[in-house]
Coordinates of C-alpha atoms in Angstrom, one line a residue:
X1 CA 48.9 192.9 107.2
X2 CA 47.1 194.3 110.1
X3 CA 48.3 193.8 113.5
X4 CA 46.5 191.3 115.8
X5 CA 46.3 194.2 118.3
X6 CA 43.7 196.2 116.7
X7 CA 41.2 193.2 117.5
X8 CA 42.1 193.1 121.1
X9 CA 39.0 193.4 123.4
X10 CA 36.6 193.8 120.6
X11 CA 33.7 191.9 120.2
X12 CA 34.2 189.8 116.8
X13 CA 31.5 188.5 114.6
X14 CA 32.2 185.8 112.1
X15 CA 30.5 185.5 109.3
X16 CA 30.7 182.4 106.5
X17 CA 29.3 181.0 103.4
X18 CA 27.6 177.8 102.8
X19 CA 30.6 175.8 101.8
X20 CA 31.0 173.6 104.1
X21 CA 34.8 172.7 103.1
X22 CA 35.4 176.5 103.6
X23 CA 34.6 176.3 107.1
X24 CA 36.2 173.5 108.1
X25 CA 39.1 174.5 106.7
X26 CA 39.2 178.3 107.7
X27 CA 38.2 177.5 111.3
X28 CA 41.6 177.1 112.4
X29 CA 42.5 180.5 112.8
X30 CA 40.0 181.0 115.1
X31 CA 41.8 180.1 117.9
X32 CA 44.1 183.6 116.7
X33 CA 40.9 185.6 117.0
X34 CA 39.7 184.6 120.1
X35 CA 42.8 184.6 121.6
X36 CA 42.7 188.7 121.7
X37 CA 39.2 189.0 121.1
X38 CA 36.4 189.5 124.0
X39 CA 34.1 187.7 122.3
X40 CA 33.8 186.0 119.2
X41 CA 30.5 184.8 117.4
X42 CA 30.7 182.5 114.3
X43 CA 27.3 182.6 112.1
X44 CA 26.4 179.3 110.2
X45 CA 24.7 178.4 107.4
X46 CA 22.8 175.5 108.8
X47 CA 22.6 172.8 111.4
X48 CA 23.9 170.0 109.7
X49 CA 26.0 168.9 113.0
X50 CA 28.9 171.1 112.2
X51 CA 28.1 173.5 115.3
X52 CA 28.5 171.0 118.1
X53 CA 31.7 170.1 116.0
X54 CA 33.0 173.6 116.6
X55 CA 31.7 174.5 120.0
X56 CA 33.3 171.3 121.0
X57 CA 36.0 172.6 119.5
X58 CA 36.3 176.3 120.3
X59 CA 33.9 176.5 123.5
X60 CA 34.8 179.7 124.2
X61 CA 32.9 180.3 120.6
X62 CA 29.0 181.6 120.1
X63 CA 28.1 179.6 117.2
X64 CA 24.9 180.8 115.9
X65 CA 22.7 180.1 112.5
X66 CA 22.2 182.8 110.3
X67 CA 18.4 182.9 110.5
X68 CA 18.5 183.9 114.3
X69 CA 20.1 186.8 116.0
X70 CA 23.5 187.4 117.1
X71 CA 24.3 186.9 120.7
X72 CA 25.7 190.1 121.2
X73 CA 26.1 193.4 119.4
X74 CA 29.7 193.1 117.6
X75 CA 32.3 196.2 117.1
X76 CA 33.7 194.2 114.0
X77 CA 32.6 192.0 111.0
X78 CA 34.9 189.7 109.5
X79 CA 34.8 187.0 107.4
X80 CA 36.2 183.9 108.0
X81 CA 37.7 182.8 104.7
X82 CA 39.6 185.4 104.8
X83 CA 41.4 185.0 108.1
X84 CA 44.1 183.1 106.4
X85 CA 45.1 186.7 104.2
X86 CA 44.7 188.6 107.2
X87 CA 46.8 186.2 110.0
X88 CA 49.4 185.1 107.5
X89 CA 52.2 186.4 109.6
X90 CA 50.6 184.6 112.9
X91 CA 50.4 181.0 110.9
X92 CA 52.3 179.7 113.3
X93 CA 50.2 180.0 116.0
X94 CA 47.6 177.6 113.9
X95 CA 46.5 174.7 115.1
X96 CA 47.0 171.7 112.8
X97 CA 44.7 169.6 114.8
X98 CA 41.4 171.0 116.0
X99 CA 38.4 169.3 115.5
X100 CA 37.0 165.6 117.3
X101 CA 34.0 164.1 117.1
X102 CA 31.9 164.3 120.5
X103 CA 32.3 161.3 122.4
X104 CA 28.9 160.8 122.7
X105 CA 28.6 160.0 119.0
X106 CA 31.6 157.4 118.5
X107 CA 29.9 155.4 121.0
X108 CA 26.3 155.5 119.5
X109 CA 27.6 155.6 116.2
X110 CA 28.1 151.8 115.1
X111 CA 30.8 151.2 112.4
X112 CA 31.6 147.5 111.2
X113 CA 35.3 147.4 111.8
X114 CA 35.1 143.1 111.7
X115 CA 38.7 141.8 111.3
X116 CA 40.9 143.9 113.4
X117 CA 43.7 142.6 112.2
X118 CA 43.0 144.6 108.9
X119 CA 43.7 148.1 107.7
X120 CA 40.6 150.1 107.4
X121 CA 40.6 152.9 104.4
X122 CA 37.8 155.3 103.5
X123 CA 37.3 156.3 100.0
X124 CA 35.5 159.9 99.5
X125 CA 35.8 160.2 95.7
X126 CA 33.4 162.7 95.1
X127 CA 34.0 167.0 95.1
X128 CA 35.0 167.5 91.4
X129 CA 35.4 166.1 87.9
X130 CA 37.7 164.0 88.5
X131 CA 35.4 161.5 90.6
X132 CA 33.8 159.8 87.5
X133 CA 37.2 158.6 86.9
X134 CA 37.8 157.6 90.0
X135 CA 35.9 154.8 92.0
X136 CA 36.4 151.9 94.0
X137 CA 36.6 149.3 91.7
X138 CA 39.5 151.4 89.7
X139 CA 41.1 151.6 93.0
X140 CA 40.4 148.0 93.8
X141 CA 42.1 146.8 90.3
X142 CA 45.2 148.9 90.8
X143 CA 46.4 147.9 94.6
X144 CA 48.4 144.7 95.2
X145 CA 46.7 141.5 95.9
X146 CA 48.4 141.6 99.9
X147 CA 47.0 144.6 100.4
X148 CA 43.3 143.6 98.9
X149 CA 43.6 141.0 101.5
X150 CA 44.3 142.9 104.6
X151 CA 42.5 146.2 103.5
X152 CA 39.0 146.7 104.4
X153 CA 37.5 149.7 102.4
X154 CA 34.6 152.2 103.9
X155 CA 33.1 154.1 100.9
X156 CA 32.2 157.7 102.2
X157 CA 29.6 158.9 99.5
X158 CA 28.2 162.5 98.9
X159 CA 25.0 161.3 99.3
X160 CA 23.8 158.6 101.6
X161 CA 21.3 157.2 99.0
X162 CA 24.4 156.9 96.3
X163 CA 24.0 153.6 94.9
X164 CA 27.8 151.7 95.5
X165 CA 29.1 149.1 93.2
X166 CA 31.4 146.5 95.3
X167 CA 34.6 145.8 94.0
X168 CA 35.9 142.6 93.4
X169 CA 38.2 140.3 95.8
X170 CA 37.7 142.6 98.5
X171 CA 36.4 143.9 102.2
X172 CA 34.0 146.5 101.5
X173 CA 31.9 148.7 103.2
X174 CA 29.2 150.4 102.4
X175 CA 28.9 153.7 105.0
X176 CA 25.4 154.6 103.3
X177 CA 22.6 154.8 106.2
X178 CA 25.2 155.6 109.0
X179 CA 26.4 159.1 108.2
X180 CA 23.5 161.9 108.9
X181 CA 25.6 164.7 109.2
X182 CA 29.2 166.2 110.2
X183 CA 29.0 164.5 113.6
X184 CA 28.4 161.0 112.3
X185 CA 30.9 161.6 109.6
X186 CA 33.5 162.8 112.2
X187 CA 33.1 159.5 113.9
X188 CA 33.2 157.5 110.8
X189 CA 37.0 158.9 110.2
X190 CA 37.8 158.5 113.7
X191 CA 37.5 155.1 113.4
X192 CA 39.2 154.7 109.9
X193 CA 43.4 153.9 109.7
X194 CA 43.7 155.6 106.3
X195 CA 41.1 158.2 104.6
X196 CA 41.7 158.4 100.2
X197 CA 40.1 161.7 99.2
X198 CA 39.4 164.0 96.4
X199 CA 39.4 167.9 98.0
X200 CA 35.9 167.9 99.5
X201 CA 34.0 168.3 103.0
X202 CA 35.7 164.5 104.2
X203 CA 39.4 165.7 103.2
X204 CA 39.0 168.7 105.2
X205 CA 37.5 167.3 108.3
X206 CA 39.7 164.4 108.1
X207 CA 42.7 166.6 107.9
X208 CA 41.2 169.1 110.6
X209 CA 41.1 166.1 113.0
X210 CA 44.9 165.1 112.5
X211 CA 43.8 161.7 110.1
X212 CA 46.1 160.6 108.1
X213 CA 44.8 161.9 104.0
X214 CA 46.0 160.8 101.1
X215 CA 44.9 163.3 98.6
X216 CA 43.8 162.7 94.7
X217 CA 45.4 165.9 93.0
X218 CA 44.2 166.6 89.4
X219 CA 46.8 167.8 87.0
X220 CA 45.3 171.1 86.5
X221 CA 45.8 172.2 90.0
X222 CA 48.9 174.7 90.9
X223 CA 51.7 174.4 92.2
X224 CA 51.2 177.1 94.6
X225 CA 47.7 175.0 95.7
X226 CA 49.2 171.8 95.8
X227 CA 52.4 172.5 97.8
X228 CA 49.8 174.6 100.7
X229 CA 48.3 171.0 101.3
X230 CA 51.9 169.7 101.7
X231 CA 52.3 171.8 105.1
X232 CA 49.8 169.6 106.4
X233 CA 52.2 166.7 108.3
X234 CA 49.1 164.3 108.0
X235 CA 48.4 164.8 104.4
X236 CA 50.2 162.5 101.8
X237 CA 49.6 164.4 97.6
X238 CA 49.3 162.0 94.8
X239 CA 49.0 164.4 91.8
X240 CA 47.3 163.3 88.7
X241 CA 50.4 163.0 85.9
X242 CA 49.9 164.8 82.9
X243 CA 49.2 162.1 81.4
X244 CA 46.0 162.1 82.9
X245 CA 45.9 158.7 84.1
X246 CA 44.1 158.0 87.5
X247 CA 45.2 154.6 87.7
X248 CA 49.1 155.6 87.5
X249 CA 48.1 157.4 91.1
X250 CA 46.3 154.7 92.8
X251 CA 49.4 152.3 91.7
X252 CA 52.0 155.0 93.2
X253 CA 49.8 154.9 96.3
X254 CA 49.9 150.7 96.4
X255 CA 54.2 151.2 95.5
X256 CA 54.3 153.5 98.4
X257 CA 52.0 151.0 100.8
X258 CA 54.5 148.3 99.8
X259 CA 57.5 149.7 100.2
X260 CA 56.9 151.6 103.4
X261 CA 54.2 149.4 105.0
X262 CA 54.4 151.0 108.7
X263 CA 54.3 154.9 107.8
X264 CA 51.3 156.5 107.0
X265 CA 52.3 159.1 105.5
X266 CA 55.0 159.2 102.6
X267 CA 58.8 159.5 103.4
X268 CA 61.7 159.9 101.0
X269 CA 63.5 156.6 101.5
X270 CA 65.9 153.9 99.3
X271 CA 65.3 150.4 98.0
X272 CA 68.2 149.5 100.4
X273 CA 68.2 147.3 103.3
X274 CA 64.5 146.1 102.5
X275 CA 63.2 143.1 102.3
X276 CA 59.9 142.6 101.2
X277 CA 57.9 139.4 102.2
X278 CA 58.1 138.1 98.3
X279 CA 60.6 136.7 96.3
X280 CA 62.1 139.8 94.3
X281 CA 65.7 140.5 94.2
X282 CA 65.7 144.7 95.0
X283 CA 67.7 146.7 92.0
X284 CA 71.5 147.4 92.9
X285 CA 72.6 149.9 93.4
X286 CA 69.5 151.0 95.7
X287 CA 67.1 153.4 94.1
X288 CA 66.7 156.3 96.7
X289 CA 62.8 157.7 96.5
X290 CA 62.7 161.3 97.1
X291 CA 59.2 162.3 95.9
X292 CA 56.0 160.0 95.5
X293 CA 56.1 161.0 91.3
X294 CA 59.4 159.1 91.6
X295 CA 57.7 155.9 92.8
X296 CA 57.3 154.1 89.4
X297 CA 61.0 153.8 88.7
X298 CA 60.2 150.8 91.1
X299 CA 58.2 149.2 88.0
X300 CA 61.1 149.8 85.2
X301 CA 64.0 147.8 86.9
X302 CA 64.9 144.4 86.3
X303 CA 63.6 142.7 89.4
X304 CA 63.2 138.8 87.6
X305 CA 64.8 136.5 85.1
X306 CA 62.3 133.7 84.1
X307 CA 63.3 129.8 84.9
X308 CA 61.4 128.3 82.6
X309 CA 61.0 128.6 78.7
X310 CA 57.8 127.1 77.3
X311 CA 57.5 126.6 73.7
X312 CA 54.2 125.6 71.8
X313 CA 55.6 123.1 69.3
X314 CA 52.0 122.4 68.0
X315 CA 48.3 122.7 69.0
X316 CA 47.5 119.7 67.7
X317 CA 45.7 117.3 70.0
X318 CA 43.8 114.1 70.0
X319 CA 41.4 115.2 73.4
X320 CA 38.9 117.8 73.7
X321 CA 38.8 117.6 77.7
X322 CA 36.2 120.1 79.1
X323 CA 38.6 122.2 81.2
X324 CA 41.1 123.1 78.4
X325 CA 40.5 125.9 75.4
X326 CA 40.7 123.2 73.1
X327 CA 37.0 121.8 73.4
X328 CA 35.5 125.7 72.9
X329 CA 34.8 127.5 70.0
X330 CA 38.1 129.6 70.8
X331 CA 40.7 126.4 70.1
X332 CA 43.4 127.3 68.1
X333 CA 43.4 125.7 64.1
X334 CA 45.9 122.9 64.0
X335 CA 49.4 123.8 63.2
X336 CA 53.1 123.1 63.7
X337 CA 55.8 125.5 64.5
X338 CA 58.3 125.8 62.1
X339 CA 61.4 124.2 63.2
X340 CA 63.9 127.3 62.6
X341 CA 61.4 128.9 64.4
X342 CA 62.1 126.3 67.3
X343 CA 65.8 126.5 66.7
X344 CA 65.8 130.3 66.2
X345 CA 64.4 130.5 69.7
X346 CA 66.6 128.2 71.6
X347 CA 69.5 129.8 70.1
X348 CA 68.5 133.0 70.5
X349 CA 68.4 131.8 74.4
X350 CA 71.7 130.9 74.2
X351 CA 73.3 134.0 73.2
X352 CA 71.0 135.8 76.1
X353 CA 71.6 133.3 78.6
X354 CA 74.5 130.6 77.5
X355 CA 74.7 129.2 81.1
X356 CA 70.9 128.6 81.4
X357 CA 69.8 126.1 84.0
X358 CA 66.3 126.6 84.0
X359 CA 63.6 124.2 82.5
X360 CA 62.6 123.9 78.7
X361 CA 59.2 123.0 78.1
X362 CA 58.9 122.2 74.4
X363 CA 54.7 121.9 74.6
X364 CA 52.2 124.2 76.3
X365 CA 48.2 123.2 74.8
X366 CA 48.5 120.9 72.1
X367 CA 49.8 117.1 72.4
X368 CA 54.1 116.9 71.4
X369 CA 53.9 113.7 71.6
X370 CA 52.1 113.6 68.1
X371 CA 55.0 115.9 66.6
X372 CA 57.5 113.4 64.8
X373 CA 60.1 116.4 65.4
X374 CA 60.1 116.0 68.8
X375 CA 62.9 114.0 69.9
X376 CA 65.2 116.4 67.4
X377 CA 64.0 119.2 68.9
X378 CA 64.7 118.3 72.5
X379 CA 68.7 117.0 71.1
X380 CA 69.1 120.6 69.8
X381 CA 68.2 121.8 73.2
X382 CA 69.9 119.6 75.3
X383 CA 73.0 119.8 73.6
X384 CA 72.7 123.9 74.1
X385 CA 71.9 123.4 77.4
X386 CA 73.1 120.3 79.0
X387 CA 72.3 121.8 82.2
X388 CA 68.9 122.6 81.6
X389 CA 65.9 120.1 82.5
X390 CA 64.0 119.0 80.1
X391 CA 60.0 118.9 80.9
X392 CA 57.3 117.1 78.8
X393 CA 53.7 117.3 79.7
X394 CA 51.9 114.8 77.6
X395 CA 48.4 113.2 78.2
X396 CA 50.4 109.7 77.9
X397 CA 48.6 108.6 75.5
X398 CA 51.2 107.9 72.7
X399 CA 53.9 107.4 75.4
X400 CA 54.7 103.6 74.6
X401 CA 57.6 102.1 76.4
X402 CA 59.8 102.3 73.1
X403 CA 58.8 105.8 72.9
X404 CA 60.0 106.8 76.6
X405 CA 63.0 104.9 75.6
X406 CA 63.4 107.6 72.6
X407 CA 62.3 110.5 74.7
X408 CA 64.8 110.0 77.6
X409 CA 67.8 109.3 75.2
X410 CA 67.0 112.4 73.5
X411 CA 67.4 114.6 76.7
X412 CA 63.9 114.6 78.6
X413 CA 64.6 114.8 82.4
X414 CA 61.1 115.1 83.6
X415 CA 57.4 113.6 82.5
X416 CA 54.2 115.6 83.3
X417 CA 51.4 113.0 82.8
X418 CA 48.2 114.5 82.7
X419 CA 45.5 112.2 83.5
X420 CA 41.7 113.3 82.3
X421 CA 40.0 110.4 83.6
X422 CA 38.8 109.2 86.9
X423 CA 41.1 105.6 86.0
X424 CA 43.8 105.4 84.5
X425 CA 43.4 103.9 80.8
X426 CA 45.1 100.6 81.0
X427 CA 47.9 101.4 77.4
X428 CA 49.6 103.9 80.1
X429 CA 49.2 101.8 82.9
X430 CA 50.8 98.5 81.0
X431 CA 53.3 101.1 79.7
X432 CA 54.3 102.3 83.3
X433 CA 54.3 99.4 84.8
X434 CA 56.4 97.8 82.1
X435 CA 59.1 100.7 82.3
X436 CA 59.2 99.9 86.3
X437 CA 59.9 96.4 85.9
X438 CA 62.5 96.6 83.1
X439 CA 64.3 99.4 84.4
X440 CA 64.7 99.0 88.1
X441 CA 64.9 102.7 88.7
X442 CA 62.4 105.0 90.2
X443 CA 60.8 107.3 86.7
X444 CA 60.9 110.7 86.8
X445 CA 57.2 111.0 85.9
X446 CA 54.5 112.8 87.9
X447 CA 50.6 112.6 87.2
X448 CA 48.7 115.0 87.4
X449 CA 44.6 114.2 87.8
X450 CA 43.1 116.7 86.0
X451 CA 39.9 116.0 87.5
X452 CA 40.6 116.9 90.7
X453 CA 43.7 119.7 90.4
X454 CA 42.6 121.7 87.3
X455 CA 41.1 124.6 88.5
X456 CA 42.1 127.4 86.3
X457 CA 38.9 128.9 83.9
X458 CA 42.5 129.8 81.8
X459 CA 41.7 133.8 81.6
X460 CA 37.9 133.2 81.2
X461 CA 37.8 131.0 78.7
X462 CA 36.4 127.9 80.6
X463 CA 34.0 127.7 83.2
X464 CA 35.2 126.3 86.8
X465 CA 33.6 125.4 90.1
X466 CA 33.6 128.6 92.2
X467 CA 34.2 129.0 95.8
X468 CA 33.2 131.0 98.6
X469 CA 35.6 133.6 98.9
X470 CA 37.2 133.3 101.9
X471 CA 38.0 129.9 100.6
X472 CA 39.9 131.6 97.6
X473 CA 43.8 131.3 98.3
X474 CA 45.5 134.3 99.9
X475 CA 47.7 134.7 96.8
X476 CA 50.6 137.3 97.0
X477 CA 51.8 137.4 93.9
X478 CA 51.0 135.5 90.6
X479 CA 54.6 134.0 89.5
X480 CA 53.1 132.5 85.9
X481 CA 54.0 135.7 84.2
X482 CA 57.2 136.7 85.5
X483 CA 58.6 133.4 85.7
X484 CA 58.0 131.9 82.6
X485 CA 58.8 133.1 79.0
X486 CA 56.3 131.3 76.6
X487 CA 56.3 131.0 72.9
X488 CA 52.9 130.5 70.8
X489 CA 53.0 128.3 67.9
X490 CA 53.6 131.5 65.5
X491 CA 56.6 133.0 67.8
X492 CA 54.8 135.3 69.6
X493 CA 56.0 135.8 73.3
X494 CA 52.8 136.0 75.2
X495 CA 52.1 137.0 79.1
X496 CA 51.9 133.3 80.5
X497 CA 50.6 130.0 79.7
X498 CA 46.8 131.1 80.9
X499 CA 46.7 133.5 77.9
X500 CA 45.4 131.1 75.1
X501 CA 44.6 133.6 72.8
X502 CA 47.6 135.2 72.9
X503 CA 46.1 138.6 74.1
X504 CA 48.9 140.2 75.0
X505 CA 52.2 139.8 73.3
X506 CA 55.6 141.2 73.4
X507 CA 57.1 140.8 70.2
X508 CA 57.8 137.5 68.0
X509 CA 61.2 135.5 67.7
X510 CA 61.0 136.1 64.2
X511 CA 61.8 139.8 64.3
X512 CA 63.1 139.9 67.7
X513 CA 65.4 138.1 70.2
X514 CA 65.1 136.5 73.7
X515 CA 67.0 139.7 75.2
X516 CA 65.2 141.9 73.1
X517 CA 61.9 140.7 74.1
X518 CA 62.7 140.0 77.9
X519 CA 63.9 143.8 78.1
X520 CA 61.6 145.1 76.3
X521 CA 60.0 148.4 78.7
X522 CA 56.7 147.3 78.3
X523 CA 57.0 143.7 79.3
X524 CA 59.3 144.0 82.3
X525 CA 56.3 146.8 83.3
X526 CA 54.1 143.9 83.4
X527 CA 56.3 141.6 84.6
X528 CA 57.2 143.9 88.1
X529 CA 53.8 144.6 88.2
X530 CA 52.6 140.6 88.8
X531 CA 55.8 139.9 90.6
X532 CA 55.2 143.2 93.4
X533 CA 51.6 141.7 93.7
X534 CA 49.5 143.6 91.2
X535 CA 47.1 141.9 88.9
X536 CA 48.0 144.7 86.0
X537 CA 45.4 143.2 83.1
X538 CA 42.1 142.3 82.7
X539 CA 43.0 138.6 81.5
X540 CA 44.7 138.5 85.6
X541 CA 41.9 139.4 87.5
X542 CA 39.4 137.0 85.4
X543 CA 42.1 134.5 85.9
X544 CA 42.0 134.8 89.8
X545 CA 38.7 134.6 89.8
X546 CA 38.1 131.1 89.7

């Protein structure tokens, strides 16, 4: 390598190429050159604001376009991408942090940072192949439903006329209209918390100006080019796996938001000692995180055990009530569960879980009220699990006084009455009332008015009233899936009570047990996924949407 000597006192000319990334990037050695150097011009391609960026920058610079002269006649020619070859040894002296925006522009330039409170991201997905498979939606569907609330996203595109579809259930930005050239876009991430980047002209400005990048890495990259952008203090790499999946990177990048809300750039750190806002129980012993590729062992521990079983006894029902699957063309065909397929599955629970204490609800769509097995089912459970609770939701309208007599000496603890009318039909009334009279003791039965509390569209399948969407609960975490095991009719576990088709299963009782199933990899995956705030499937974000 040449000595920095042999360029003291001479008068340098830079030259450069039209890539715009190139410059930005190579124009922190500069400061190397024109430390030694009596003068230093740098030519430019074009005036697409990049030259106030760099006299403001290096003032001691001539910055000139290459279709006008140079300011003065120059004893050498170098050029600038290939500083970093010739300076290698005099890295040290770089800069990290060189470029700003003027000041000028970031107060003329007027960005829409409403809600304060909130963390503001800009996504540049464009620069390579890769950015058709990324885009803000796919981002949007793999971050944590915390952070979609108090994340407001700026989407940086190539071109200012790029059309920009808005993701769901959250604060977008379109930056279209407000970013002319390099000036404008130096304001824009001035302004931004957090800038998510493929390697283009907004990483390397971003980077340049000491933002803090997270940077998409595509598989095919080397490791020689990927661990260069590591020296960068400010720069966070989320390399594609080899798996190819884009959405693996965007969940490691929600996993490492979650765990380490504060830093901004990723740490090595353990599980240990930290107490996220919802109710999961951390793996122990701690898992220590040394590398961000290490992030989804946080999805393949065992962070829940469910505490309630619901089994689908039958889908038979006498109602077709307009907010249930039942009335659709979807409605299940009538059908009982076998009863060693009931049996099979409480006993399988009791080898997993002998001591359970959790609730049993034999019923989930259909009415168990018009199974004549029912009272022998719930005996079989009880006696298992004597410390369980027993929970029956029934519409009421078979639930005579007899019958509650027969129900709650069989083992029911606790009635869900679900009423689908605006009154109450006078059979259940006269049957509640009778039951307070002659037994003097307050009835462990709740109703529930459909009517008015039934809001879910039950993963798309039925239309609800929609709200605005600030109206729309600020939801953490969706507990239906991780709390619950469910049992379909045939034996199938499936994903929560919402999925009426049975979508998405995890093995049946038939060929499987309850440990089996509960520990299967794929399941708890889903599971840690809904319980750490993700919305994992398709079925969970129609279901939300309502």
């Amino acid at each position: 390598m040449p000595s920095i000597e042999i360029y003291r006192g001479k008068k340098i000319l830079l030259r450069t190429s039209d890539d715009v990334s190139e410059v930005i990037s190579c124009a922190r050695f500069i400061p190397i050159i024109s430390g030694v150097a009596s003068d230093v011009a740098l030519m430019l391609f074009d005036d697409n604001g990049l030259v106030e960026l760099i006299r403001s920058a290096f003032p001691n610079v001539k910055v000139f376009l290459s279709n006008t002269s140079p300011p003065f006649q120059h004893d050498i020619e170098l050029d600038l991408a290939k500083l970093p070859l010739l300076f290698i040894n005099y890295r040290h002296w770089v800069p990290l942090v060189y470029l700003h925006p003027p000041t000028d522009t970031l107060l003329t330039l007027k960005i829409d940072l409403e809600n304060s409170g909130m963390i503001n991201i800009g996504l540049a997905l464009y620069g390579s192949s890769a950015s058709k498979k990324i885009d803000s939606t796919m981002i949007s569907q793999n971050i944590t439903l915390t952070q979609l609330h108090n994340t407001q996203f700026h989407f940086i595109p190539a071109d200012p006329n790029q059309p920009v579809q808005k993701p769901p259930y959250s604060h977008f930005n379109d930056t279209a209209g407000l970013v002319h050239d390099y000036r404008d876009l130096a304001a824009l991430l001035a302004s931004l918390d957090i800038i998510i980047c493929l390697e283009n002209d907004a990483a390397h400005l971003a980077i340049s100006m000491g933002k803090p990048v997270w940077l998409l890495i595509p598989n095919n990259v080397s490791k020689k080019k990927v661990d260069s952008w590591k020296e960068f203090p400010n720069v966070t790499v989320f390399q594609q796996p080899p798996s190819g999946d884009w959405n693996e990177v965007v969940r490691n990048i929600s996993l490492f938001r979650f765990f380490q809300p504060e830093d901004i750039v990723f740490k090595a750190f353990s599980t240990e000692g930290i107490k996220p806002e919802l109710p999961i129980a951390l793996p122990n012993p701690s898992i220590v995180i040394e590398e961000i590729n290490q992030l989804p062992q946080l999805l393949d521990v065992d962070l829940a055990m469910f505490s309630t079983v619901s089994i689908e006894t039958t889908t038979v029902c006498n109602l077709k009530c307009p907010y249930c699957p039942h009335s659709t063309d979807k409605a299940k065909p009538p059908a009982y569960m076998p009863e060693e397929m009931f049996y099979r599955i409480i006993d399988s629970l009791y080898d997993y879980v002998p001591t359970y204490n959790g609730t049993i609800t034999p019923s989930l769509y259909g009415e168990p009220l018009l199974d004549k097995r029912f009272e022998t089912f719930i005996r079989y459970a009880k006696k298992k699990f004597p410390h369980a609770c027993i929970e029956l939701f029934t519409n009421g309208d078979f639930l005579t006084y007899e019958r509650y007599l027969s129900l709650r000496e069989s083992g029911v603890d606790h009635y869900n009455i679900s009423q689908h009318t605006q009154e109450q039909p006078q059979a259940l009334s006269d049957t509640l009332m009778r039951l307070q009279k002659e037994l003097s003791e307050e009835l462990p039965i709740t109703i529930n008015r459909m009517l008015v509390q039934n809001k879910f569209n039950r993963g798309g399948l039925i239309e609800v009233e929609s709200y605005a969407p600030e109206l729309y609960p600020r939801m953490q975490s969706c507990f239906a899936g991780y709390k619950n095991l469910t049992f379909d009719y045939r034996g199938y576990a499936t994903l929560c009570c919402n999925d009426y088709q049975a979508l998405h299963t995890y093995g049946n009782i038939a060929s499987k047990s309850v440990r089996e199933i509960w520990e299967g990899k794929h399941y708890r995956r889903v599971r840690n996924m809904l319980m750490l705030g993700f919305l994992p499937l398709p079925i969970c974000r129609t279901c939300l949407n309502h």
